[in-house]
PDB file of C-alpha atoms in Angstrom:
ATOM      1  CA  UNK A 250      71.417  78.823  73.688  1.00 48.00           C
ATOM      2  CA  UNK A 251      72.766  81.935  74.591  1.00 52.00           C
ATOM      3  CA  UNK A 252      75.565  83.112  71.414  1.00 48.00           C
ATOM      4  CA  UNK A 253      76.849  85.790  73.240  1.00 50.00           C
ATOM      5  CA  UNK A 254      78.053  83.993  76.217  1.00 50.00           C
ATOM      6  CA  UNK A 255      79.503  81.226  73.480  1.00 52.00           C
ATOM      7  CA  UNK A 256      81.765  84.103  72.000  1.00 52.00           C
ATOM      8  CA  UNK A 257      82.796  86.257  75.406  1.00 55.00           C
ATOM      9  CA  UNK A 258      85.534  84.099  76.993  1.00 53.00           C
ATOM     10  CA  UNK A 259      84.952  84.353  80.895  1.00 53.00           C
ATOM     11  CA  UNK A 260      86.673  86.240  82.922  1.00 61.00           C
ATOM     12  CA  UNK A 261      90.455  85.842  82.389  1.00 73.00           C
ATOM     13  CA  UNK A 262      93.708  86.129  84.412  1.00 63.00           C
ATOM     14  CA  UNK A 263      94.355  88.890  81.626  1.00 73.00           C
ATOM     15  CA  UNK A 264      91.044  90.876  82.981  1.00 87.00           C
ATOM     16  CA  UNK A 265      91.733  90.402  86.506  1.00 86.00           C
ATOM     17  CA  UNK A 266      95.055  91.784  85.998  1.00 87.00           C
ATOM     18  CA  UNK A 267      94.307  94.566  83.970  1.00 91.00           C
ATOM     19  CA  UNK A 268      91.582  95.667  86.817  1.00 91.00           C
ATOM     20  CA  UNK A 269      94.185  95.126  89.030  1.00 92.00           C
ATOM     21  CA  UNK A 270      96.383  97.579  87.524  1.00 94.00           C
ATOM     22  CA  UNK A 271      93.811 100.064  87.278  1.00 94.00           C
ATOM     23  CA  UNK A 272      93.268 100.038  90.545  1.00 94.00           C
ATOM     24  CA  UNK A 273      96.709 100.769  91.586  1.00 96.00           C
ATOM     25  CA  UNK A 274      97.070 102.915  89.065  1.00 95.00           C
ATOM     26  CA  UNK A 275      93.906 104.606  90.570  1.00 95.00           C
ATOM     27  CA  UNK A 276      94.941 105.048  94.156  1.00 96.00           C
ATOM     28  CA  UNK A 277      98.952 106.008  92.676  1.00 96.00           C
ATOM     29  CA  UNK A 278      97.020 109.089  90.671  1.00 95.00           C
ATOM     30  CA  UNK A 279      95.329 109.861  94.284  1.00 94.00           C
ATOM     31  CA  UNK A 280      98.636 109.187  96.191  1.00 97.00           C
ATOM     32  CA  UNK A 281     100.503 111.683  93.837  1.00 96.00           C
ATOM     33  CA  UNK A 282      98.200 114.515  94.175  1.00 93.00           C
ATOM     34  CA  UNK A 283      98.506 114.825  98.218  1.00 95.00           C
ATOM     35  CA  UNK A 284     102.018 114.086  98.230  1.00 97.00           C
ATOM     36  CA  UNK A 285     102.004 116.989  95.559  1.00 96.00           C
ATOM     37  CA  UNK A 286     100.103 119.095  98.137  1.00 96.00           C
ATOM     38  CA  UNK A 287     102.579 118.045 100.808  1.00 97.00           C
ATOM     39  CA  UNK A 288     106.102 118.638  98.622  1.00 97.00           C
ATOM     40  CA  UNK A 289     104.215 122.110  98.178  1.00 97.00           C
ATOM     41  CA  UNK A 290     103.598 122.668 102.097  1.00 97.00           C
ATOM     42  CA  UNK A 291     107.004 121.487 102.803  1.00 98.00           C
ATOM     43  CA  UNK A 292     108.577 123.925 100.948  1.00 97.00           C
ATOM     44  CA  UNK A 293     106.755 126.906 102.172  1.00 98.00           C
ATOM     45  CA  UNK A 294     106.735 126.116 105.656  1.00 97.00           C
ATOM     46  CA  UNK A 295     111.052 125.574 105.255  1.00 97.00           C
ATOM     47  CA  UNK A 296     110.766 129.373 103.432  1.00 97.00           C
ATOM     48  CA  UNK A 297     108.437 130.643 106.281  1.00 97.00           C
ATOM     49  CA  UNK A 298     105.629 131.091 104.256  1.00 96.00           C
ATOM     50  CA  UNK A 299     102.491 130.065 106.171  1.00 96.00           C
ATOM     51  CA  UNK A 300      99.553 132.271 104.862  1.00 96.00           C
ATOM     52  CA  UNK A 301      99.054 130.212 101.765  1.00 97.00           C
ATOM     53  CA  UNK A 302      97.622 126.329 101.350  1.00 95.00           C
ATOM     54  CA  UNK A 303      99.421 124.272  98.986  1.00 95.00           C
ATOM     55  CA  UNK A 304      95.897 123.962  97.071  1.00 93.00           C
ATOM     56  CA  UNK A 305      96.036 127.939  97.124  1.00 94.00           C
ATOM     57  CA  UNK A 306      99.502 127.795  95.463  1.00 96.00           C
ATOM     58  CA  UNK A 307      98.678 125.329  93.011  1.00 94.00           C
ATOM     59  CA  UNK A 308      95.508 127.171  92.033  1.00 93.00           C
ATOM     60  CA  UNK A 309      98.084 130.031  91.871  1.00 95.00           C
ATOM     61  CA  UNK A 310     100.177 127.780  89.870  1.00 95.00           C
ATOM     62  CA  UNK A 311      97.960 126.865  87.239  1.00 92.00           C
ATOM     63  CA  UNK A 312      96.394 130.512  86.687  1.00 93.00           C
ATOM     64  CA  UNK A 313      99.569 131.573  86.072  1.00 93.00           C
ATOM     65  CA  UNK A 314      99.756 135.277  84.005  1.00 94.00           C
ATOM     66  CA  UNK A 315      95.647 134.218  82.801  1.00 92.00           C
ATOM     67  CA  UNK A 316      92.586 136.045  83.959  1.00 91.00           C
ATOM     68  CA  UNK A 317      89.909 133.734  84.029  1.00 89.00           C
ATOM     69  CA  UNK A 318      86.059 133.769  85.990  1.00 84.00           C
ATOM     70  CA  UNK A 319      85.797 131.196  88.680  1.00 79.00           C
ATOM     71  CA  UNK A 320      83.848 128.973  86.894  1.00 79.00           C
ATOM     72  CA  UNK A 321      86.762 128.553  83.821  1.00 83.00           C
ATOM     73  CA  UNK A 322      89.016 127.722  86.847  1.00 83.00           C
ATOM     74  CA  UNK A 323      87.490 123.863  86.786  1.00 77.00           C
ATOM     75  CA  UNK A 324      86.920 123.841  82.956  1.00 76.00           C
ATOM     76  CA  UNK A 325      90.419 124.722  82.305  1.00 76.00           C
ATOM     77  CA  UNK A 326      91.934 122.090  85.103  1.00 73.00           C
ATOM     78  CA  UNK A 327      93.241 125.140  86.976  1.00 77.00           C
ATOM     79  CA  UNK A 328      91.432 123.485  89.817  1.00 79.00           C
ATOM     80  CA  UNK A 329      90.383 120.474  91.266  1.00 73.00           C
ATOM     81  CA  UNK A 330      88.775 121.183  94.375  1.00 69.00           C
ATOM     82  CA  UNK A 331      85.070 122.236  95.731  1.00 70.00           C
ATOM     83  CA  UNK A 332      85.240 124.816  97.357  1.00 81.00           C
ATOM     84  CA  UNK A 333      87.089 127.799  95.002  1.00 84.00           C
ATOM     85  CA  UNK A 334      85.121 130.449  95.983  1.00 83.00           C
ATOM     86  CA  UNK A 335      86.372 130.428  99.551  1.00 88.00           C
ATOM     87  CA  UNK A 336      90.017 129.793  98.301  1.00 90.00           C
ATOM     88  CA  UNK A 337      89.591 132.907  95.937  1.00 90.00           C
ATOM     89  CA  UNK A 338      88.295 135.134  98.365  1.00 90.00           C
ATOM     90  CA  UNK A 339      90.887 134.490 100.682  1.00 94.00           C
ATOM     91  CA  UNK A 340      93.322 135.099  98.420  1.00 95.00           C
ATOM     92  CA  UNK A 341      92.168 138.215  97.132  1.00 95.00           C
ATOM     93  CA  UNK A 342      92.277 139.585 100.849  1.00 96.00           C
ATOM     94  CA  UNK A 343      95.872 138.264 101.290  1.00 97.00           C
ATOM     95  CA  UNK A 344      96.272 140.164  98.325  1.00 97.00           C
ATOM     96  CA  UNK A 345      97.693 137.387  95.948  1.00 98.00           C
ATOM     97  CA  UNK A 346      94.911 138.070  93.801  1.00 96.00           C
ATOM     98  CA  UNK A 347      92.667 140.675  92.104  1.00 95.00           C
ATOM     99  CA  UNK A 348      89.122 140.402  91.367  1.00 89.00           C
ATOM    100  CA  UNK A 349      86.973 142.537  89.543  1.00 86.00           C
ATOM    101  CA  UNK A 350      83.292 142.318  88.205  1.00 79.00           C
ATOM    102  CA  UNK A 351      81.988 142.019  84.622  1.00 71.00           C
ATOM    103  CA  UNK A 352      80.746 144.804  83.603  1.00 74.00           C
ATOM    104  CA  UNK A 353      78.644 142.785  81.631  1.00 74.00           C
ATOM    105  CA  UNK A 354      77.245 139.789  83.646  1.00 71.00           C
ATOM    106  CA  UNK A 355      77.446 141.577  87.333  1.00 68.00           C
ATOM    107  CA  UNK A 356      77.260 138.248  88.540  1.00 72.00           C
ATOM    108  CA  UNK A 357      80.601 137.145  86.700  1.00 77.00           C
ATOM    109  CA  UNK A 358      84.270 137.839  88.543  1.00 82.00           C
ATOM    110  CA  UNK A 359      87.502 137.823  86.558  1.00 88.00           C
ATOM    111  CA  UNK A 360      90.624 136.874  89.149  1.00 92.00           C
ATOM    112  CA  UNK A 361      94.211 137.502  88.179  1.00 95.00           C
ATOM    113  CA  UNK A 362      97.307 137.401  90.293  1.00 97.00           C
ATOM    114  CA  UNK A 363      98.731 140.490  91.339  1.00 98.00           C
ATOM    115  CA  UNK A 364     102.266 140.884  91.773  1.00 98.00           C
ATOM    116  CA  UNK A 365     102.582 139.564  95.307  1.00 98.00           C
ATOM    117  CA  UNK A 366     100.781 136.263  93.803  1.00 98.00           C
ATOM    118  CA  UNK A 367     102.994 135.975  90.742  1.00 98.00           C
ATOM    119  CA  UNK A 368     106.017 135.973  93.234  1.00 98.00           C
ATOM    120  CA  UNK A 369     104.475 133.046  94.964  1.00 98.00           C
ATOM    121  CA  UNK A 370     103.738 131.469  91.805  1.00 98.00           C
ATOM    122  CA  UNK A 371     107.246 131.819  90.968  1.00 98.00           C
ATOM    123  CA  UNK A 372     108.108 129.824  93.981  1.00 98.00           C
ATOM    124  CA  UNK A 373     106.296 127.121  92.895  1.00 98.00           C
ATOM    125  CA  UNK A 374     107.541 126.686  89.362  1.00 98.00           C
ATOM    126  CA  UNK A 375     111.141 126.843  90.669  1.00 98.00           C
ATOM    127  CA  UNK A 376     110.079 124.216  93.365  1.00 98.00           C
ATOM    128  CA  UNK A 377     108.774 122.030  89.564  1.00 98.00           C
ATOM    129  CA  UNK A 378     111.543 122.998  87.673  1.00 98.00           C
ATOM    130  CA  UNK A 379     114.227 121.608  90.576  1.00 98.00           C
ATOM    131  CA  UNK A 380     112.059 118.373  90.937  1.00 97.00           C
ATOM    132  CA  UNK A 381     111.941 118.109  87.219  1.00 97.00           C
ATOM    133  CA  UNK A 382     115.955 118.219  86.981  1.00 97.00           C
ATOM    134  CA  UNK A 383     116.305 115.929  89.488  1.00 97.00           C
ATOM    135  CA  UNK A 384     113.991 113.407  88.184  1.00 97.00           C
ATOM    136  CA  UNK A 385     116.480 113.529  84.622  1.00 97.00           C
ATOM    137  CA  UNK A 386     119.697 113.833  86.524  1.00 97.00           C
ATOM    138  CA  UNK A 387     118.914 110.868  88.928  1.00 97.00           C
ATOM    139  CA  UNK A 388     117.938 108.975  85.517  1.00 97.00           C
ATOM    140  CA  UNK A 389     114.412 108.111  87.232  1.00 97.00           C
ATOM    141  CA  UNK A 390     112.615 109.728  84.318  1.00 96.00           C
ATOM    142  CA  UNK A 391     113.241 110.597  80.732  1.00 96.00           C
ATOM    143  CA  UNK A 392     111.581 112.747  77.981  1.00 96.00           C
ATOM    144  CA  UNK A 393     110.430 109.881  75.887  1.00 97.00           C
ATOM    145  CA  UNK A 394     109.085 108.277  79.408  1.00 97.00           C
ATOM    146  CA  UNK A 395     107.479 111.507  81.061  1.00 97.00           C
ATOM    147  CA  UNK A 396     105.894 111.593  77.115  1.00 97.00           C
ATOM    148  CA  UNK A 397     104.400 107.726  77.507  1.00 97.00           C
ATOM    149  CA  UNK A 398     102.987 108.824  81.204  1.00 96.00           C
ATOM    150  CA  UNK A 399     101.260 112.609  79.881  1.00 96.00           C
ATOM    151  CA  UNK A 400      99.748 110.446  76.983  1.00 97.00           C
ATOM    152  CA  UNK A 401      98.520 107.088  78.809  1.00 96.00           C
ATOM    153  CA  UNK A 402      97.281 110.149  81.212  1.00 95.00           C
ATOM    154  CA  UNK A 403      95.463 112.027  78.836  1.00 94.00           C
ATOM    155  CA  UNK A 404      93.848 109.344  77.184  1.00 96.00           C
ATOM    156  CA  UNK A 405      92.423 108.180  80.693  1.00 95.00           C
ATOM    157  CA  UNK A 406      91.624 112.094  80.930  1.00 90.00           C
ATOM    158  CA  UNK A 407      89.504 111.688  77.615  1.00 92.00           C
ATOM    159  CA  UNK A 408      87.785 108.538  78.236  1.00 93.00           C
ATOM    160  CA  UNK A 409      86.515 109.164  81.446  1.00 90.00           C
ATOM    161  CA  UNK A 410      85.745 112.581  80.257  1.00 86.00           C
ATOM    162  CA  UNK A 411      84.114 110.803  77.611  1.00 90.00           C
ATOM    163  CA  UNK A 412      82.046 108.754  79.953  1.00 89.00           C
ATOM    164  CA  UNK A 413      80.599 111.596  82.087  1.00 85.00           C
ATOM    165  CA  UNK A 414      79.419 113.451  78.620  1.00 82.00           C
ATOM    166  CA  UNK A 415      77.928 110.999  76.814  1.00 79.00           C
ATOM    167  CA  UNK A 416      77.439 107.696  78.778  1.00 66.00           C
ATOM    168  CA  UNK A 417      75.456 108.343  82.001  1.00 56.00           C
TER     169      UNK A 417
END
């Protein structure tokens, strides 16, 4: 006789709802990111300004007054994508950003927002700080609530973070 299966209950409502759950909560996380990218593109195309992606901005965003090497963009979250190197370069030659070349490891380039960039980022943290009043004046979220949703996120964060490290 198998003890194991004796102790593990089978599958229960309780598990099929909690995958359930996941899922949605899964494809919500997914959902929220593009319509992220598109409350970003909406805004710039209604203040004419077409030169920049919303991934750009974001990047832009999350760089913020730091000068950081490409490859700290993804290990700092600055960036989620796959292809930063051709989002950097063009936004060097728009002239949103500066690179410039280590002088120890030539292989290694620093990027930091020049002014033109830090105007832009500007944009979108007013664009975050508007959306973030109107989510507390419309009562649809609170501190103590956005608090719950950053820490369930974060320990989702860790775990699967977790997983890729040490698991597979």
């Amino acid at each position: 006789m198998n003890v194991r299966a004796t102790l593990d209950p089978p599958a229960s409502a309780r598990d099929a709802a909690f995958m359930a759950s996941y899922l949605d909560a899964l494809h919500l996380v997914e959902r929220l990111h593009r319509l992220l990218l598109d409350v970003i593109k909406d805004e710039f195309e209604r203040l004419g300004i077409l030169e920049v992606n919303p991934v750009q901005a974001l990047l832009m965003f999350n760089i913020g007054e730091n000068e950081v090497t490409a490859g700290e963009l993804k290990s700092r979250g600055y960036y989620q994508g796959s292809n930063v190197s051709y989002n950097l370069k063009k936004l060097v030659e728009l002239g949103y950003m500066h690179h410039q070349r280590s002088e120890i490891d030539r292989r290694s380039v620093r990027v930091r927002l020049t002014e033109k960039g830090r105007r832009l980022r500007d944009v979108v943290a007013r664009l975050f700080a508007t959306h973030a009043e109107g989510l507390i004046e419309r009562g649809i979220l609170d501190h103590s609530t956005m608090d719950d949703i950053t820490r369930a996120l974060r320990r989702v964060e860790r775990y699967w973070s977790d997983r890729i490290r040490y698991i597979y």
